[in-house]
Amino acid sequence: MGSVARAAGVAAAAALVVVVALASVATAQMESCNGELPPVLAANYSGLACQPVWNNFVLRYHQDKNNVLRVVLSTMYSTGWVGIGFSRDGLMIGSSAMVGWIGKKGLPHIRQFALRGKTSSKVVVDRGFLVSNDHDHTVVVQQAKIYLAFQLKFSYRLTHQHIVMAFGNSIPVKNKLTRHQDKTSFTFDFTTGKASVDGSFPYGLRRAHGALNVFAWGVLMPIGAILARYFRRMDPLWFYLHVGLQFVGFIIGLAGVVAGVALYNKVQADIPAHRGLGIFVLFLGILQVLAFFLRPSPDSKYRKYWNWYHHWAGRLALFFASVNIVLGIHVGGADSSWKIGYGFNLAVILVAVIALEFMLWTRWSKNSTPTPTY
């Protein structure tokens, strides 16, 4: 009975600890807007409306009758930079941001940046469309929180405004921002204090670009290549299936490229590796289509050279296409379903190729005859 009582006591204590921890978390969340501002900000930034907006980011704001917007953005901070951008269309490119940080010497910094691209060279300090007075800007760190306080003058009254937020873990050097650690975008209603997911980013176009290319280069064309190498005994069915699948795959992949170009024109994503590989794979695909129309007859002396070119160009195209699909899933921030789905598809194809290749070499060793050309 004593051991049972001790066990019950331990369980009760553990439950009490969990309850207290949950209560502490809930209290901390509720106090995100109830906490006092640092004393240095109290004079100019008291009486602001307050709204938690993202992770532990809290936005305090007030817009007066002269369309002057007072803002205090706060979040947890140890090092690096924190920024809030005002966008005309919901995209990062073309927006202007107020960014604050504590320098390596402990001095506070807050500057406006024009976000003209996604590379450091295109994030230009002291440029942008925000109208402000530098003397009204303040950065304060207190109790592991950073507070960015600034005032902006608008020619109109803000209602629904596209907002971009981001933070980075590295301290800017010579006003050069490093790549962000995380970011978000949303529409904030300065009249009601409500934030909603920004629908301006072309998520549908990004999904179409990815889905079309995965289906074309990751499913149809590998199956077409498998038919051409391992099922030539089913003549001429293999040939018609091979040509049909590759042609349909190329058309779908071309549609994916068109979607990718449209996506790039909208967001100006700076992903040279993904774009460069895509252009190279498309070039190889076009060569394969041309090769079909320039195919010599089976008894031509040039047929072996054509076979060599067609086989290896196709293999290179499929290899680099698979690499680019993985790269695209990564840089596109796709969720786990894309990674698991394509990973499973790639694993099935690789296992099938290994098994069929083993069977093919076994058959060749028994028959000692070369495979026919096509």
XYZ file of C-alpha atoms in Angstrom:
374
model
C 0.000 0.000 0.000
C 2.927 2.331 0.797
C 4.432 1.884 -2.691
C 1.032 2.556 -4.259
C 0.664 5.743 -2.212
C 4.156 6.898 -3.197
C 3.407 6.197 -6.861
C 0.156 8.131 -6.602
C 2.020 11.006 -4.945
C 4.640 11.080 -7.704
C 1.920 11.031 -10.364
C 0.063 13.874 -8.648
C 3.246 15.913 -8.375
C 4.037 15.343 -12.045
C 0.518 16.361 -13.018
C 0.848 19.496 -10.885
C 4.140 20.388 -12.630
C 2.523 19.963 -16.051
C -0.458 22.098 -15.047
C 1.798 24.818 -13.651
C 3.933 24.753 -16.821
C 0.897 25.027 -19.068
C -0.468 27.823 -16.941
C 2.856 29.644 -17.166
C 2.860 29.333 -20.950
C -0.705 30.568 -21.178
C 0.071 33.454 -18.842
C 3.137 34.396 -20.875
C 1.046 34.411 -24.041
C -1.634 36.569 -22.439
C 0.969 38.952 -21.056
C 2.560 39.506 -24.453
C 0.443 42.654 -24.788
C 0.042 43.369 -21.076
C 3.706 43.890 -20.336
C 5.051 47.385 -19.856
C 7.102 49.054 -22.545
C 10.675 50.011 -21.629
C 10.702 53.375 -19.809
C 12.604 55.066 -22.658
C 9.645 54.384 -24.975
C 6.883 55.315 -22.560
C 6.830 59.022 -23.436
C 6.299 58.714 -27.189
C 4.758 55.253 -27.529
C 2.248 54.852 -24.712
C -1.404 54.082 -25.370
C -0.801 52.001 -28.502
C -3.113 49.217 -29.654
C -1.439 45.828 -29.329
C -1.725 42.577 -31.263
C 0.394 39.371 -31.293
C 0.968 38.678 -34.979
C 3.502 35.889 -35.563
C 5.392 33.474 -33.304
C 6.432 35.754 -30.417
C 6.274 38.936 -32.511
C 3.992 41.600 -31.009
C 2.854 44.660 -32.954
C 1.882 47.849 -31.125
C 0.551 50.681 -33.244
C -1.474 53.883 -33.420
C -2.435 56.039 -36.402
C -3.397 59.634 -35.702
C -5.581 62.035 -37.674
C -2.536 63.231 -39.658
C -1.872 59.658 -40.878
C 1.263 59.357 -38.759
C 1.692 55.725 -37.749
C 3.539 55.001 -34.501
C 4.822 51.432 -34.322
C 6.580 49.317 -31.717
C 7.545 45.817 -32.878
C 8.845 43.498 -30.154
C 10.060 39.916 -30.043
C 12.514 37.669 -28.207
C 16.113 38.560 -29.034
C 19.652 37.395 -28.451
C 21.525 38.489 -31.574
C 20.979 39.227 -35.262
C 18.368 41.520 -36.806
C 14.573 41.916 -36.814
C 12.529 43.601 -39.519
C 9.022 44.591 -40.580
C 8.259 45.461 -44.184
C 5.414 47.353 -45.802
C 4.478 45.893 -49.188
C 2.214 47.188 -51.921
C 1.353 43.729 -53.278
C 2.139 41.270 -50.474
C 5.519 40.279 -51.925
C 8.906 40.890 -50.400
C 10.382 42.220 -53.638
C 9.499 45.885 -53.954
C 8.664 46.419 -50.294
C 10.335 48.788 -47.825
C 11.325 47.587 -44.371
C 12.343 48.992 -41.022
C 15.109 46.777 -39.609
C 16.701 46.964 -36.178
C 19.574 45.247 -34.411
C 22.198 45.634 -31.713
C 25.683 45.932 -33.179
C 28.779 44.059 -32.111
C 29.795 47.013 -29.929
C 26.413 47.063 -28.211
C 25.070 50.085 -30.082
C 21.460 50.069 -31.342
C 20.730 50.433 -35.062
C 17.482 50.938 -36.965
C 17.446 51.721 -40.686
C 15.090 51.628 -43.631
C 15.888 49.148 -46.418
C 14.530 48.906 -49.949
C 14.007 45.210 -50.731
C 14.769 45.133 -54.445
C 15.726 41.476 -54.552
C 16.668 38.478 -52.435
C 20.434 38.901 -52.513
C 22.287 41.063 -50.025
C 23.377 43.466 -52.768
C 19.738 44.164 -53.676
C 18.719 45.016 -50.126
C 19.663 48.692 -50.124
C 20.030 50.684 -46.926
C 18.462 54.152 -46.531
C 16.230 53.620 -49.538
C 12.512 52.870 -49.796
C 9.120 54.521 -50.054
C 8.499 54.912 -46.302
C 8.480 58.532 -45.127
C 9.941 58.947 -41.673
C 12.068 61.076 -39.412
C 15.230 59.310 -38.328
C 15.125 61.100 -34.968
C 11.898 59.248 -34.139
C 13.504 55.803 -34.427
C 14.600 53.831 -31.362
C 15.855 50.316 -30.651
C 15.820 48.977 -27.100
C 16.708 45.565 -25.689
C 15.248 44.719 -22.292
C 14.811 41.341 -20.586
C 15.809 39.355 -23.710
C 13.339 41.290 -25.883
C 14.072 43.759 -28.647
C 11.790 46.712 -29.290
C 11.808 48.525 -32.639
C 10.037 51.870 -32.259
C 9.508 54.218 -35.204
C 7.030 56.653 -36.768
C 5.936 56.698 -40.422
C 4.025 59.362 -42.322
C 1.492 58.208 -44.934
C -0.495 60.254 -47.429
C -3.572 58.167 -46.680
C -5.113 56.346 -43.752
C -3.909 52.743 -43.486
C -6.576 50.068 -43.409
C -5.656 46.703 -44.926
C -1.884 46.724 -45.311
C 0.408 43.979 -46.627
C 3.056 43.263 -43.986
C 6.268 41.248 -44.292
C 8.209 40.159 -41.195
C 11.549 38.412 -40.916
C 14.530 37.911 -38.645
C 18.131 36.810 -39.068
C 20.641 35.344 -36.637
C 23.705 37.265 -37.837
C 24.536 40.844 -36.914
C 24.640 43.076 -40.021
C 28.077 44.372 -40.951
C 28.281 47.739 -42.733
C 24.479 47.729 -42.988
C 24.460 44.521 -45.061
C 21.655 42.181 -44.014
C 22.358 38.479 -43.984
C 19.808 35.945 -45.209
C 16.760 35.692 -42.975
C 16.300 32.742 -40.649
C 12.519 32.810 -41.053
C 9.892 35.082 -42.551
C 6.153 35.510 -43.002
C 3.688 37.747 -44.800
C 0.122 38.677 -43.965
C -2.444 41.421 -44.338
C -2.956 43.525 -41.231
C -6.089 45.605 -40.692
C -5.004 48.716 -38.792
C -8.630 49.569 -38.046
C -9.601 46.283 -36.372
C -6.195 44.859 -35.418
C -6.806 41.580 -37.246
C -4.186 39.772 -39.299
C -4.980 37.373 -42.124
C -2.802 35.189 -44.321
C -1.739 37.191 -47.324
C -3.157 35.772 -50.531
C -0.960 37.832 -52.838
C 1.847 35.279 -53.084
C 1.164 32.993 -56.079
C 1.041 29.739 -54.118
C -1.130 28.091 -56.790
C 1.410 28.932 -59.483
C 4.210 27.522 -57.344
C 2.262 24.286 -56.792
C 1.503 24.021 -60.516
C 5.181 24.517 -61.395
C 6.238 21.815 -58.971
C 3.465 19.317 -59.706
C 3.799 19.531 -63.492
C 7.555 19.020 -63.437
C 7.454 16.242 -60.850
C 4.843 14.365 -62.893
C 6.663 14.940 -66.200
C 10.329 14.503 -65.262
C 9.867 12.421 -62.138
C 7.189 9.948 -63.255
C 6.335 9.808 -66.966
C 9.796 10.161 -68.501
C 11.522 7.679 -66.166
C 8.800 5.112 -66.999
C 9.309 5.827 -70.708
C 13.058 5.286 -70.333
C 12.495 2.030 -68.428
C 10.274 0.741 -71.230
C 12.928 1.563 -73.840
C 15.710 -0.262 -72.017
C 14.040 -3.271 -70.439
C 10.983 -4.145 -72.533
C 12.286 -4.136 -76.102
C 11.201 -7.732 -76.517
C 7.657 -6.374 -76.679
C 8.328 -4.969 -80.140
C 6.880 -2.648 -81.428
C 4.669 -1.911 -78.402
C 7.609 -0.693 -76.299
C 8.557 1.844 -78.990
C 5.102 3.421 -79.231
C 4.769 3.532 -75.434
C 8.241 5.029 -75.096
C 7.648 7.740 -77.697
C 4.165 8.491 -76.375
C 5.220 8.793 -72.731
C 8.279 10.912 -73.533
C 6.327 13.229 -75.810
C 3.504 13.711 -73.282
C 6.066 14.136 -70.501
C 7.924 16.768 -72.512
C 4.718 18.755 -73.180
C 3.735 18.620 -69.479
C 7.274 19.557 -68.474
C 7.173 22.462 -70.913
C 3.969 23.633 -69.237
C 5.810 23.398 -65.907
C 8.590 25.579 -67.322
C 6.024 28.177 -68.443
C 4.564 28.156 -64.923
C 8.076 28.556 -63.511
C 8.811 31.562 -65.739
C 5.512 33.164 -64.704
C 6.351 32.477 -61.049
C 9.794 34.041 -61.437
C 8.301 37.147 -63.046
C 6.002 37.567 -60.042
C 8.367 36.926 -57.143
C 11.823 37.437 -58.717
C 13.137 34.487 -56.718
C 16.930 34.483 -56.734
C 17.624 30.744 -57.084
C 20.320 30.514 -59.789
C 21.104 26.808 -59.230
C 17.471 25.720 -59.633
C 16.904 27.980 -62.620
C 20.189 26.994 -64.287
C 19.537 23.267 -63.896
C 16.014 23.751 -65.239
C 17.322 25.469 -68.370
C 19.924 22.728 -68.882
C 17.348 19.950 -68.504
C 14.973 21.726 -70.891
C 17.823 22.036 -73.421
C 18.502 18.281 -73.192
C 14.781 17.598 -73.575
C 14.615 19.670 -76.745
C 17.628 17.781 -78.116
C 15.834 14.498 -77.422
C 12.755 15.657 -79.326
C 14.917 16.720 -82.271
C 16.735 13.381 -82.136
C 13.445 11.577 -82.754
C 12.975 13.391 -86.070
C 16.651 12.930 -87.068
C 16.785 9.210 -86.230
C 18.773 7.256 -88.860
C 17.527 3.922 -90.145
C 18.597 0.797 -88.182
C 21.112 -0.241 -90.862
C 22.718 3.207 -91.174
C 26.391 3.510 -90.282
C 25.488 6.525 -88.141
C 22.912 4.626 -86.099
C 25.355 3.565 -83.346
C 26.409 7.174 -82.813
C 22.797 8.245 -82.670
C 22.072 5.511 -80.116
C 25.000 6.600 -77.972
C 23.914 10.225 -78.071
C 20.215 9.473 -77.458
C 20.877 7.116 -74.550
C 23.301 9.332 -72.662
C 21.527 12.613 -73.301
C 18.363 11.016 -71.946
C 20.109 9.653 -68.876
C 21.731 13.008 -68.156
C 18.384 14.769 -68.535
C 16.642 12.419 -66.096
C 19.505 12.563 -63.582
C 19.700 16.358 -63.495
C 15.906 16.595 -63.533
C 15.724 14.478 -60.367
C 18.416 16.630 -58.743
C 16.512 19.766 -59.698
C 13.234 18.385 -58.366
C 14.851 17.752 -54.987
C 16.406 21.231 -55.087
C 13.072 22.795 -56.037
C 11.238 21.042 -53.211
C 13.879 22.334 -50.801
C 14.109 25.966 -51.917
C 10.349 26.154 -52.437
C 9.727 25.352 -48.783
C 7.443 22.435 -49.655
C 5.838 20.549 -46.797
C 6.655 16.973 -45.830
C 4.040 15.466 -48.162
C 6.056 16.600 -51.203
C 9.285 15.240 -49.761
C 7.760 11.907 -48.746
C 5.812 11.561 -51.998
C 8.724 12.235 -54.324
C 11.121 10.281 -52.114
C 8.832 7.247 -52.309
C 8.433 7.660 -56.082
C 12.205 7.917 -56.554
C 12.829 4.885 -54.360
C 10.325 2.767 -56.339
C 11.936 3.789 -59.637
C 15.468 3.053 -58.385
C 14.491 -0.361 -56.988
C 12.714 -1.220 -60.246
C 15.722 -0.145 -62.330
C 18.144 -2.176 -60.203
C 15.954 -5.291 -60.410
C 15.325 -4.945 -64.166
C 19.004 -4.224 -64.846
C 19.998 -7.371 -62.989
C 17.476 -9.414 -64.976
C 18.676 -7.847 -68.240
C 22.333 -8.640 -67.592
C 21.398 -12.176 -66.542
C 19.536 -12.643 -69.818
C 22.434 -11.194 -71.830
C 24.931 -13.508 -70.160
C 22.800 -16.530 -71.026
C 22.050 -15.521 -74.592
C 25.398 -13.820 -75.388
C 23.603 -11.600 -77.908
C 23.492 -7.825 -78.008
C 20.260 -5.943 -77.645
C 18.700 -4.648 -80.862
C 19.098 -1.002 -81.821
C 16.158 1.302 -82.224
